Amino acid sequence: MTSEINSHMVRILAWCSLLAALIFGAVRLIPTLRDASELQARKSEPLSNSYWLAAMTALNQGDFGPAVEYVRQSIGKPGVRSQRSLLQGRMLLDGGKLLAANQAFQEAAESPELQSLAQFWLGATAYRGGNTVVAENYWLKALESDQNNLEAHRSLSVFYYDLGAIDNAVIHLVKSTELNPQDAGPYRLLGLIFSDYERYEEAVGYYRSALDRKLTPQTQDEVLCELTGCHLKLREYQQGLDTIGKASETVDAMVLKADCLLGLGQQQRAIDLLNEVLEKDPNHLGGLLSMGDAQLVAGNATAAVGFLERAAAVNVNDYLANYKLAQALRSVGKTAEADEVAARAESIKATRERFAKLHQDATSNPRDAEIRYQLGLTAEELGMTEMAGVWYRAAVQLNPAHAAAI
């Protein structure tokens, strides 16, 4: 009987021990289960959109860290596949892996919210790969998806400007100024375009808008010089003098200042300034031309001939150098030489007029590679070798099989 009681007590104690162990284990397991539940909940939570935007902004500044961290945290989370693909595409593009970048951007473009942005980056990928026609198509698609896609407008404006399709470039530049009024770049480029078209009053307005915005010191000096050039064309000599006075004292700025002084009737001040220029750079074409003008105005025709002969030697294809030299030679009685130089000036003038007509044709025919090729040839005739290269590249962009342009 005693043994039965003892056996029964052992079983009771065993069950109590087991129950206690189960309870203790359950109590210890509760925090673990709670942590796992919270972890699962965090995995199912979408990442903050501001986090993604911050990663995109960091990439613009060359910082890959936030993008890498976003990609890592986005694995397994719902609703972020397209955002992750866009970030991955940008990192792949920066690394020169164009095919992989293109695939990532294609995946991102499946999202209606990111379609326009992804199409822009698809265009950027194609452009980097040298396929400019595909790039243009993607940028135009990006604008179909979102007409306020600033980056697409910017890219198209530069693309069309490089191709000489100026009317198209102006459309996208003006839209860029509306979407981002604080950006000085589009205003400066519009100033250049309207100055080239000899629409100087409009160019002045755009240049002043650029100067009202943040510019690097170097760009500000360039814009001040370009604006002064417009004032000179408009015979606004005092405005030009006030403008160039704000620029750094480079030789180019000194020549422009001398031209303004000459326009204001201050010949000796202009001559003194040009002497400084030619001491620093004896072959400065603008300085030699302006000195020739100043000497003629001052009644020193023989001195003017010497400076203008030097100018024509610096650039035999410069129209103004030859035209002004012919005038100076006539003023000192060297008629035969003047006639010869004048004939050369007229030939250069005819080539320049042909160049201007080709520019108009390029604007009217933005897809014509042959016109760009002819512009390159004409630029070479005028001694503008860098400009010729620009036009040959434009021809190849439009027609990669254009053997002569290649």
XYZ file of C-alpha atoms in Angstrom:
406
model
C 0.000 0.000 0.000
C 2.828 2.287 0.974
C 4.592 1.557 -2.335
C 1.421 2.407 -4.280
C 1.097 5.699 -2.416
C 4.741 6.498 -3.112
C 4.326 5.647 -6.817
C 1.244 7.870 -7.046
C 3.108 10.749 -5.404
C 6.007 10.372 -7.855
C 3.589 10.582 -10.803
C 1.964 13.724 -9.343
C 5.358 15.367 -8.795
C 6.429 14.467 -12.348
C 3.288 16.009 -13.814
C 3.774 19.113 -11.696
C 7.375 19.423 -12.880
C 6.312 18.998 -16.498
C 3.547 21.578 -16.105
C 5.948 24.003 -14.454
C 8.441 23.485 -17.257
C 5.752 24.099 -19.865
C 4.561 27.259 -18.148
C 8.143 28.528 -17.725
C 8.939 27.781 -21.378
C 5.779 29.515 -22.523
C 6.574 32.576 -20.469
C 10.081 32.726 -21.973
C 8.685 32.151 -25.478
C 6.173 35.036 -25.336
C 8.749 37.839 -25.883
C 10.333 35.866 -28.712
C 6.980 35.391 -30.409
C 6.189 39.065 -29.862
C 9.556 40.104 -31.383
C 9.001 37.832 -34.379
C 5.538 39.271 -34.861
C 6.858 42.804 -34.700
C 9.649 41.915 -37.152
C 7.127 40.479 -39.586
C 4.994 43.570 -39.174
C 7.998 45.792 -39.934
C 8.789 43.773 -43.028
C 5.262 44.263 -44.299
C 5.323 48.014 -43.679
C 6.104 50.087 -46.799
C 9.237 52.253 -46.712
C 8.709 55.993 -46.359
C 8.513 57.817 -49.696
C 10.634 60.584 -48.207
C 13.333 57.968 -47.568
C 13.328 57.084 -51.271
C 13.412 60.733 -52.316
C 16.352 61.327 -49.996
C 18.181 58.401 -51.609
C 17.472 59.850 -55.084
C 18.766 63.263 -54.005
C 21.891 61.721 -52.519
C 22.594 59.979 -55.832
C 22.475 63.368 -57.578
C 25.305 64.402 -55.271
C 27.320 61.241 -55.874
C 26.432 59.640 -52.512
C 25.435 55.989 -53.029
C 25.050 55.115 -49.353
C 21.333 55.956 -48.857
C 20.411 54.212 -52.117
C 22.265 51.026 -51.160
C 20.587 51.037 -47.732
C 17.152 51.608 -49.266
C 17.641 48.681 -51.645
C 18.714 46.464 -48.739
C 15.743 47.394 -46.559
C 13.257 47.163 -49.423
C 13.785 43.422 -49.973
C 10.563 41.618 -49.109
C 8.552 44.806 -48.595
C 5.392 45.425 -50.611
C 4.896 48.327 -53.014
C 8.530 49.372 -53.439
C 9.762 47.202 -56.321
C 9.641 50.047 -58.862
C 11.353 52.480 -56.534
C 14.067 49.928 -55.827
C 14.512 49.268 -59.550
C 14.886 52.961 -60.277
C 17.592 53.339 -57.640
C 19.379 50.225 -58.866
C 19.185 51.502 -62.451
C 20.805 54.769 -61.517
C 23.640 53.052 -59.698
C 24.170 50.659 -62.611
C 24.170 53.552 -65.090
C 26.762 55.396 -63.044
C 28.884 52.263 -63.127
C 28.623 52.068 -66.917
C 26.499 48.885 -66.931
C 24.066 50.135 -69.554
C 22.194 46.915 -70.362
C 21.512 46.164 -66.701
C 20.530 49.794 -66.089
C 18.147 49.702 -69.043
C 16.458 46.561 -67.653
C 16.092 48.144 -64.196
C 14.545 51.301 -65.647
C 12.171 49.218 -67.785
C 10.962 47.524 -64.589
C 10.525 50.902 -62.886
C 8.540 52.195 -65.876
C 5.841 49.593 -65.176
C 4.712 51.791 -62.271
C 2.335 54.555 -63.475
C 3.654 56.861 -60.747
C 7.275 56.441 -61.825
C 6.728 55.978 -65.548
C 7.786 59.478 -66.648
C 10.868 59.505 -64.416
C 11.897 56.022 -65.543
C 11.455 57.008 -69.201
C 13.720 59.983 -68.638
C 16.426 57.681 -67.266
C 15.899 55.239 -70.126
C 16.632 58.186 -72.417
C 19.726 59.088 -70.403
C 20.936 55.481 -70.703
C 20.414 55.452 -74.468
C 22.163 58.814 -74.827
C 25.162 57.592 -72.860
C 25.299 54.591 -75.151
C 25.402 56.882 -78.198
C 21.853 56.122 -79.376
C 20.552 59.680 -79.488
C 17.450 58.918 -81.560
C 16.259 56.416 -78.950
C 17.147 58.901 -76.213
C 15.011 61.591 -77.821
C 12.071 59.206 -78.156
C 12.224 58.248 -74.481
C 12.427 61.893 -73.387
C 9.416 62.742 -75.512
C 7.551 59.760 -73.999
C 8.488 61.040 -70.556
C 6.748 64.315 -71.404
C 3.712 62.440 -72.686
C 3.499 60.800 -69.263
C 4.175 64.064 -67.420
C 4.449 67.326 -69.325
C 6.151 68.910 -66.291
C 9.113 66.533 -66.239
C 11.836 69.143 -65.815
C 14.772 66.824 -66.513
C 13.232 65.719 -69.807
C 12.770 69.357 -70.870
C 16.361 70.166 -69.910
C 17.773 67.190 -71.788
C 15.735 67.885 -74.906
C 16.725 71.565 -74.895
C 20.441 70.686 -74.869
C 19.916 67.856 -77.374
C 18.118 70.130 -79.852
C 20.603 72.957 -79.302
C 23.489 70.630 -80.141
C 21.655 69.500 -83.283
C 20.987 73.087 -84.360
C 17.222 72.561 -84.043
C 17.003 75.923 -82.306
C 13.232 76.436 -82.424
C 12.734 73.114 -80.639
C 15.429 73.999 -78.103
C 13.737 77.315 -77.286
C 10.421 75.585 -76.549
C 11.988 73.342 -73.912
C 14.202 76.090 -72.479
C 11.224 78.377 -71.920
C 9.331 75.528 -70.247
C 12.366 74.877 -68.046
C 12.319 78.487 -66.842
C 8.644 78.066 -65.900
C 9.212 74.820 -63.998
C 12.351 75.971 -62.192
C 12.530 79.776 -62.203
C 15.643 79.818 -59.997
C 17.839 77.942 -62.484
C 20.050 80.406 -64.372
C 21.157 77.912 -67.046
C 18.152 78.077 -69.394
C 18.125 81.890 -69.263
C 21.796 82.046 -70.223
C 21.305 79.618 -73.133
C 18.279 81.607 -74.346
C 20.474 84.713 -74.243
C 23.066 82.986 -76.433
C 20.431 81.820 -78.905
C 18.752 85.206 -79.331
C 22.133 86.921 -79.564
C 23.112 84.545 -82.381
C 19.828 85.400 -84.088
C 20.707 89.116 -83.706
C 17.620 89.643 -81.559
C 19.699 91.596 -79.087
C 16.965 93.223 -77.028
C 15.470 89.820 -76.198
C 18.923 88.447 -75.502
C 19.579 91.291 -73.046
C 16.433 90.366 -71.099
C 17.438 86.723 -70.800
C 21.015 87.549 -69.823
C 19.792 89.883 -67.080
C 17.488 87.129 -65.818
C 20.475 84.788 -65.662
C 22.483 87.361 -63.696
C 19.626 87.708 -61.205
C 20.166 84.052 -60.294
C 23.015 82.071 -58.787
C 25.983 81.599 -61.130
C 29.517 80.388 -60.630
C 32.082 83.229 -60.770
C 33.381 82.012 -64.134
C 29.918 81.737 -65.681
C 28.959 85.142 -64.313
C 31.977 86.688 -66.042
C 31.033 84.960 -69.300
C 27.439 86.209 -69.097
C 28.598 89.762 -68.315
C 30.814 89.684 -71.414
C 28.025 88.285 -73.595
C 25.578 90.887 -72.284
C 28.070 93.683 -72.931
C 28.416 92.448 -76.501
C 24.653 92.833 -76.943
C 24.752 96.381 -75.548
C 27.483 97.237 -78.050
C 25.362 95.891 -80.931
C 22.497 98.080 -79.695
C 24.888 101.079 -79.359
C 24.099 101.211 -75.645
C 27.653 102.114 -74.713
C 27.067 103.385 -71.182
C 24.988 100.315 -70.270
C 27.747 98.176 -71.718
C 30.403 100.018 -69.705
C 28.373 99.618 -66.504
C 27.912 95.908 -67.213
C 31.510 95.020 -68.047
C 32.657 96.931 -64.981
C 31.182 94.113 -62.879
C 33.292 91.423 -64.576
C 36.781 90.231 -63.691
C 39.510 92.125 -65.575
C 40.391 89.522 -68.199
C 41.790 90.571 -71.576
C 38.420 89.841 -73.210
C 36.641 92.056 -70.692
C 39.247 94.798 -71.195
C 38.621 94.778 -74.958
C 34.866 95.080 -74.427
C 35.436 97.957 -72.009
C 37.643 99.685 -74.601
C 34.917 99.254 -77.232
C 32.401 100.903 -74.893
C 34.813 103.783 -74.199
C 35.382 104.216 -77.926
C 31.615 104.354 -78.473
C 31.411 107.062 -75.804
C 34.061 109.115 -77.602
C 36.856 108.423 -75.127
C 39.432 107.356 -77.698
C 42.580 107.865 -75.628
C 41.256 105.864 -72.666
C 40.331 103.112 -75.104
C 43.803 103.146 -76.703
C 45.550 103.062 -73.323
C 43.454 100.061 -72.263
C 44.084 98.248 -75.560
C 47.809 98.801 -75.192
C 47.582 96.898 -71.889
C 45.693 94.098 -73.628
C 48.265 93.739 -76.418
C 51.122 93.781 -73.936
C 49.516 90.777 -72.240
C 48.503 89.038 -75.478
C 50.065 90.476 -78.670
C 47.922 88.226 -80.899
C 44.552 88.885 -79.274
C 42.292 89.166 -82.321
C 39.641 91.307 -80.635
C 42.282 93.611 -79.179
C 43.955 94.103 -82.571
C 40.631 94.823 -84.285
C 39.567 97.302 -81.623
C 42.966 99.012 -81.694
C 42.656 99.371 -85.458
C 39.251 101.027 -84.993
C 40.567 103.294 -82.243
C 43.538 104.422 -84.331
C 41.299 105.181 -87.315
C 38.958 107.240 -85.125
C 41.982 109.062 -83.703
C 43.176 109.848 -87.260
C 46.197 107.504 -87.185
C 45.451 105.546 -90.359
C 48.993 104.221 -90.823
C 49.049 102.816 -87.292
C 45.601 101.337 -87.896
C 46.884 99.487 -90.981
C 49.650 97.878 -88.934
C 47.271 96.584 -86.254
C 44.707 95.343 -88.800
C 47.378 93.546 -90.841
C 48.360 91.727 -87.660
C 44.691 90.862 -87.050
C 44.288 89.454 -90.577
C 47.431 87.391 -90.062
C 46.073 85.955 -86.792
C 42.912 84.774 -88.581
C 43.000 84.995 -92.359
C 39.338 83.911 -92.514
C 38.024 86.666 -90.236
C 35.651 88.906 -92.154
C 35.991 91.990 -89.954
C 39.793 91.859 -90.014
C 39.845 91.847 -93.810
C 37.010 94.338 -94.236
C 38.524 96.888 -91.833
C 42.007 96.373 -93.269
C 40.699 97.175 -96.745
C 39.175 100.407 -95.409
C 42.410 101.386 -93.669
C 44.501 100.653 -96.769
C 42.282 102.899 -98.860
C 42.613 105.679 -96.328
C 46.419 105.652 -96.789
C 46.193 105.451 -100.592
C 47.085 101.785 -101.068
C 44.223 101.151 -103.474
C 45.523 98.013 -105.205
C 46.187 96.254 -101.898
C 42.838 97.462 -100.602
C 41.027 95.968 -103.607
C 42.740 92.612 -103.078
C 41.880 92.505 -99.382
C 38.331 93.704 -100.070
C 37.839 90.842 -102.553
C 38.961 88.391 -99.878
C 36.550 89.990 -97.420
C 33.675 89.620 -99.893
C 34.509 85.948 -100.399
C 34.483 85.386 -96.634
C 31.219 87.308 -96.382
C 29.621 85.036 -99.002
C 30.764 81.944 -97.067
C 29.406 83.412 -93.822
C 26.057 84.107 -95.509
C 25.973 80.517 -96.746
C 26.765 79.399 -93.179
C 23.887 81.517 -91.814
C 21.499 80.083 -94.423
C 22.516 76.539 -93.469
C 21.791 77.416 -89.823
C 18.272 78.411 -90.827
C 17.887 75.203 -92.815
C 19.068 73.161 -89.830
C 16.456 74.790 -87.618
C 13.716 74.071 -90.161
C 14.933 70.488 -90.704
C 15.895 69.132 -87.281
C 16.387 65.550 -88.601
C 18.527 66.306 -91.654
C 22.055 64.939 -91.192
C 23.313 66.219 -94.560
C 22.640 69.848 -93.606
C 24.726 69.359 -90.452
C 27.505 67.851 -92.557
C 27.454 70.868 -94.886
C 27.595 73.142 -91.850
C 30.727 71.300 -90.751
C 32.360 71.780 -94.142
C 31.476 75.470 -94.189
C 32.777 75.958 -90.666
C 36.086 74.460 -91.796
C 36.193 76.922 -94.708
C 35.872 79.713 -92.149
C 38.665 78.258 -90.029
C 36.245 77.273 -87.243
C 37.591 73.790 -86.626
C 35.965 73.243 -83.216
C 32.589 74.346 -84.603
C 33.081 72.004 -87.552
C 33.537 69.122 -85.126
C 30.278 70.022 -83.391
C 28.356 69.860 -86.663
C 30.000 66.635 -87.823
C 29.039 65.012 -84.510
C 25.474 66.259 -84.961
C 25.348 64.689 -88.427
C 26.559 61.344 -87.067
C 24.026 61.478 -84.234
C 21.231 61.775 -86.772
C 22.743 59.323 -89.244
C 25.347 56.933 -87.758
C 26.031 55.657 -91.298
C 27.041 59.072 -92.702
C 30.530 58.064 -93.802
C 31.744 61.536 -94.775
C 30.759 63.033 -91.415
C 32.410 60.141 -89.581
